[in-house]
mmCIF file of C-alpha atoms in Angstrom:
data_model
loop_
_atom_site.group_PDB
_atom_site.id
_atom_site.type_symbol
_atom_site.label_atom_id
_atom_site.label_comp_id
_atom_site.label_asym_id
_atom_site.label_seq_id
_atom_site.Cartn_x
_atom_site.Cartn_y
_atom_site.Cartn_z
ATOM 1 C CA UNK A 2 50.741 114.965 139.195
ATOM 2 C CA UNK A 3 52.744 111.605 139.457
ATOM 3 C CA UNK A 4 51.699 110.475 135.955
ATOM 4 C CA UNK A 5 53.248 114.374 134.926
ATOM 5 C CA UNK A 6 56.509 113.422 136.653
ATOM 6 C CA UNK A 7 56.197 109.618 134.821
ATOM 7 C CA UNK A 8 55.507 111.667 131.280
ATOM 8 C CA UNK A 9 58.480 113.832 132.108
ATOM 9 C CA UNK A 10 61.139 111.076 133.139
ATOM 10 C CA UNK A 11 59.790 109.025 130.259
ATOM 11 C CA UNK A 12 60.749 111.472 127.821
ATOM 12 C CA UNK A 13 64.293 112.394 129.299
ATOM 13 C CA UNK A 14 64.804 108.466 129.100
ATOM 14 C CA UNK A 15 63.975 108.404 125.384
ATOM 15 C CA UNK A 16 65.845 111.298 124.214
ATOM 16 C CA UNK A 17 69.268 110.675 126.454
ATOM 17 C CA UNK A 18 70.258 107.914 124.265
ATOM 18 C CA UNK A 19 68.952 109.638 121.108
ATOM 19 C CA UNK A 20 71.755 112.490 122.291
ATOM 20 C CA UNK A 21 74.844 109.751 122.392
ATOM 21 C CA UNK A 22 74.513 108.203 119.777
ATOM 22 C CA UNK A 23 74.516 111.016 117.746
ATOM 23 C CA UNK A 24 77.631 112.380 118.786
ATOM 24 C CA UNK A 25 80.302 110.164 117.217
ATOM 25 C CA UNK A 26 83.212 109.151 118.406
ATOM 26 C CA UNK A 27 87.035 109.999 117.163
ATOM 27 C CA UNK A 28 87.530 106.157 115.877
ATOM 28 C CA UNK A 29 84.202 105.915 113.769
ATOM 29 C CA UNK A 30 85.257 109.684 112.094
ATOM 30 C CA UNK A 31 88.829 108.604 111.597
ATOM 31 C CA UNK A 32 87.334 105.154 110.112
ATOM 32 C CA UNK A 33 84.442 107.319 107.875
ATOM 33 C CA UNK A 34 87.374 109.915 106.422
ATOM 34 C CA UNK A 35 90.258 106.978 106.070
ATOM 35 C CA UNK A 36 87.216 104.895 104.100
ATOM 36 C CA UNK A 37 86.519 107.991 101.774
ATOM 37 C CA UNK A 38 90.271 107.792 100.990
ATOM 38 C CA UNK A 39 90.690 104.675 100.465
ATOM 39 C CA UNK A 40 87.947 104.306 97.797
ATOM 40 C CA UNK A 41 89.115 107.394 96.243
ATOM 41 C CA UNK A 42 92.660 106.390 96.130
ATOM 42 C CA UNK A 43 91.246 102.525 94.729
ATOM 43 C CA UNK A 44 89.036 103.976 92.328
ATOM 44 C CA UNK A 45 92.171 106.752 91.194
ATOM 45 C CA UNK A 46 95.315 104.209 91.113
ATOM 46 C CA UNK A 47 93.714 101.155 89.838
ATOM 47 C CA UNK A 48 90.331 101.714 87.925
ATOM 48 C CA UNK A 49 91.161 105.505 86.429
ATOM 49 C CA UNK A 50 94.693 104.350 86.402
ATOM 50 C CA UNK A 51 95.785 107.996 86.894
ATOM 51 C CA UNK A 52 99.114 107.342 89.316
ATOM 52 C CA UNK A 53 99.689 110.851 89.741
ATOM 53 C CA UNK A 54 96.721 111.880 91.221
ATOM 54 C CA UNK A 55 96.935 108.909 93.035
ATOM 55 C CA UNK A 56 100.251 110.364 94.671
ATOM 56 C CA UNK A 57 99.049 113.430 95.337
ATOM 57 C CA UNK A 58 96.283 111.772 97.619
ATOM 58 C CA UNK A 59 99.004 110.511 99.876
ATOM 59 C CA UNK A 60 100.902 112.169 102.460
ATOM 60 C CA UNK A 61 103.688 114.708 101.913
ATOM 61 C CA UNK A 62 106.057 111.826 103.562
ATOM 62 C CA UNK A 63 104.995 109.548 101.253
ATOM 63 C CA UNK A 64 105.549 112.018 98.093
ATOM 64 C CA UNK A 65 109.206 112.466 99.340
ATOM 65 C CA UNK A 66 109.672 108.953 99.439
ATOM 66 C CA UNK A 67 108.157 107.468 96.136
ATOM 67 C CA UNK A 68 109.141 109.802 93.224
ATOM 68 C CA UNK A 69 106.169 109.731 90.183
ATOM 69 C CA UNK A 70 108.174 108.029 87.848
ATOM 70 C CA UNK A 71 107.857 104.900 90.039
ATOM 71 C CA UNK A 72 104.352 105.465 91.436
ATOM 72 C CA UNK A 73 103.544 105.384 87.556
ATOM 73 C CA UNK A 74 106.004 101.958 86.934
ATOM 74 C CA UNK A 75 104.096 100.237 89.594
ATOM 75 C CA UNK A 76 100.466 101.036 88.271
ATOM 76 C CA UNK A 77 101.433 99.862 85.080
ATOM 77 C CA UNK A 78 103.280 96.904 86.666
ATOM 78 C CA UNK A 79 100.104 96.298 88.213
ATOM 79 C CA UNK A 80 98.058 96.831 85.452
ATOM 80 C CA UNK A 81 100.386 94.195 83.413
ATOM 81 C CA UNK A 82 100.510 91.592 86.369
ATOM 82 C CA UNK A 83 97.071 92.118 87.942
ATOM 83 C CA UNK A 84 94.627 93.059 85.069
ATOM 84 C CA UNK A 85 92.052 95.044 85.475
ATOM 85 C CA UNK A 86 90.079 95.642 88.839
ATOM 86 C CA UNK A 87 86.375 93.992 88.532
ATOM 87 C CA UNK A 88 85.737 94.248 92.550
ATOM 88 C CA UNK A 89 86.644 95.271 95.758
ATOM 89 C CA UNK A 90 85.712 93.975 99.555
ATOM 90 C CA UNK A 91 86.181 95.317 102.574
ATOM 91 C CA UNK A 92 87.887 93.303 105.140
ATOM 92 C CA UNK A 93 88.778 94.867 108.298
ATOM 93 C CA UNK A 94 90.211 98.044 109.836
ATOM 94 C CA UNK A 95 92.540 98.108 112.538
ATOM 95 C CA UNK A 96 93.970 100.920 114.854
ATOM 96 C CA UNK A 97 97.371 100.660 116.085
ATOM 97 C CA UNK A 98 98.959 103.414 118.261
ATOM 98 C CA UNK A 99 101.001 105.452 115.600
ATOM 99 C CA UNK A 100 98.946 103.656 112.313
ATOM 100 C CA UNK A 101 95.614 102.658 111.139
ATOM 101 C CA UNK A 102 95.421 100.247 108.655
ATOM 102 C CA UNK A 103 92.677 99.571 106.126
ATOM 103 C CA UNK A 104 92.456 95.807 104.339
ATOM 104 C CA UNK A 105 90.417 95.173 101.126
ATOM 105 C CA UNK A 106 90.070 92.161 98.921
ATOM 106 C CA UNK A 107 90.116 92.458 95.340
ATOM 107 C CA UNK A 108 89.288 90.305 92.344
ATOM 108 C CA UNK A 109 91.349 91.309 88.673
ATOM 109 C CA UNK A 110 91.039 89.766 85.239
ATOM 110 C CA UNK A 111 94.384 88.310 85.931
ATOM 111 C CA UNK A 112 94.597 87.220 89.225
ATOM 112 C CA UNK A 113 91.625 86.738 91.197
ATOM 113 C CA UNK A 114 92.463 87.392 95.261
ATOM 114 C CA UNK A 115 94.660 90.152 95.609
ATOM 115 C CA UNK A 116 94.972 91.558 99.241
ATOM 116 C CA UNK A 117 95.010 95.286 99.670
ATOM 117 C CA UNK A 118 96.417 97.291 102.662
ATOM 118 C CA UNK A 119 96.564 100.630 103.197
ATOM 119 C CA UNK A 120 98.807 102.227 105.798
ATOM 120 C CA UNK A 121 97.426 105.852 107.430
ATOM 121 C CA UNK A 122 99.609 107.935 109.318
ATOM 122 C CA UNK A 123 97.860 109.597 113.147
ATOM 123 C CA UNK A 124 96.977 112.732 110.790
ATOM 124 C CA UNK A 125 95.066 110.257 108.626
ATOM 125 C CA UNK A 126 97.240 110.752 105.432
ATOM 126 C CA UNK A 127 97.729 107.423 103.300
ATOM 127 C CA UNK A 128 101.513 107.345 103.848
ATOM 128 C CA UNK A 129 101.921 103.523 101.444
ATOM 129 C CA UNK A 130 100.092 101.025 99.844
ATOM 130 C CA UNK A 131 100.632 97.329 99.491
ATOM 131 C CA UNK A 132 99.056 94.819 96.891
ATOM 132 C CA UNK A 133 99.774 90.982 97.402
ATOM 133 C CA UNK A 134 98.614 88.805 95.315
ATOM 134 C CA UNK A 135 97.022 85.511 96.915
ATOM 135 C CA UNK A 136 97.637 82.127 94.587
ATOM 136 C CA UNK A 137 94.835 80.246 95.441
ATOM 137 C CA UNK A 138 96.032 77.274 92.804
ATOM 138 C CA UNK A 139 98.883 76.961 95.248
ATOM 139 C CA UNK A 140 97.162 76.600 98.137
ATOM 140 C CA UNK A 141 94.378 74.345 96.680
ATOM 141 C CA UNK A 142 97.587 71.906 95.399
ATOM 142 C CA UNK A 143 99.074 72.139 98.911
ATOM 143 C CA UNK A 144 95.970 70.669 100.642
ATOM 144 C CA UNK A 145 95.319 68.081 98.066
ATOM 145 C CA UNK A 146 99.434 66.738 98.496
ATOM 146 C CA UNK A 147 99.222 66.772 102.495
ATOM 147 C CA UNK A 148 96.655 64.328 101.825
#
């Protein structure tokens, strides 16, 4: 009888933990449907190059703010600055109290470390979008003359 009641809390033991982890939490399915936008909105502004479908992922916000006109000067600023895109990293993800923010690091023909955010509203609409290029000539000189 005492090995039945050893099988039995055995088995609770094993499955308890099998039961969290499968329920996921609010951050990790904001993180998973803010991801899917991202790449979508990556692979739609800068590798299809279509800005306004690009737009229309965003939020409603951020279609009253940035008219298509512009959204389609700055792709094809980017396009002429940047180059094409030939790949993307992941960097980090953060979650502030009224914003998440998602941070990739690309690599174009042109310019070869560009730092990516993207700014999600609480709903998790992409509400803007920043590229900064990063000169790494610049910083390389700046070493080499503090020497």
């Amino acid at each position: 009888m005492k090995k039945l009641y050893v099988m039995a809390m055995m088995l609770c033991l094993l499955i308890l933990p099998a039961t969290v982890m499968a329920a996921p939490s609010q951050n990790a399915q904001a993180f998973a449907s803010e991801e899917t936008i991202s790449n979508q909105w990556i692979n739609t502004m800068l590798v299809n190059k279509d800005s306004a479908s690009a737009r229309n992922m965003m939020s409603a916000d951020a279609k009253k703010a940035v008219k298509a006109a512009d959204m389609q000067k700055a792709q094809e600023r980017m396009t002429k600055e940047l180059g094409n895109l030939k790949e993307t990293r992941f960097v980090s993800w953060t979650r502030f109290d009224n914003v998440d923010q998602m941070t990739y690091l690309m690599n174009f023909d042109k310019t070869k470390v560009v730092r990516c955010e993207l700014i999600f509203n609480k709903k998790g609409e992409l509400d803007s979008f920043v590229l900064a290029p990063i000169n790494t000539e610049n910083a390389k000189s700046n070493k080499t003359s503090k020497k």
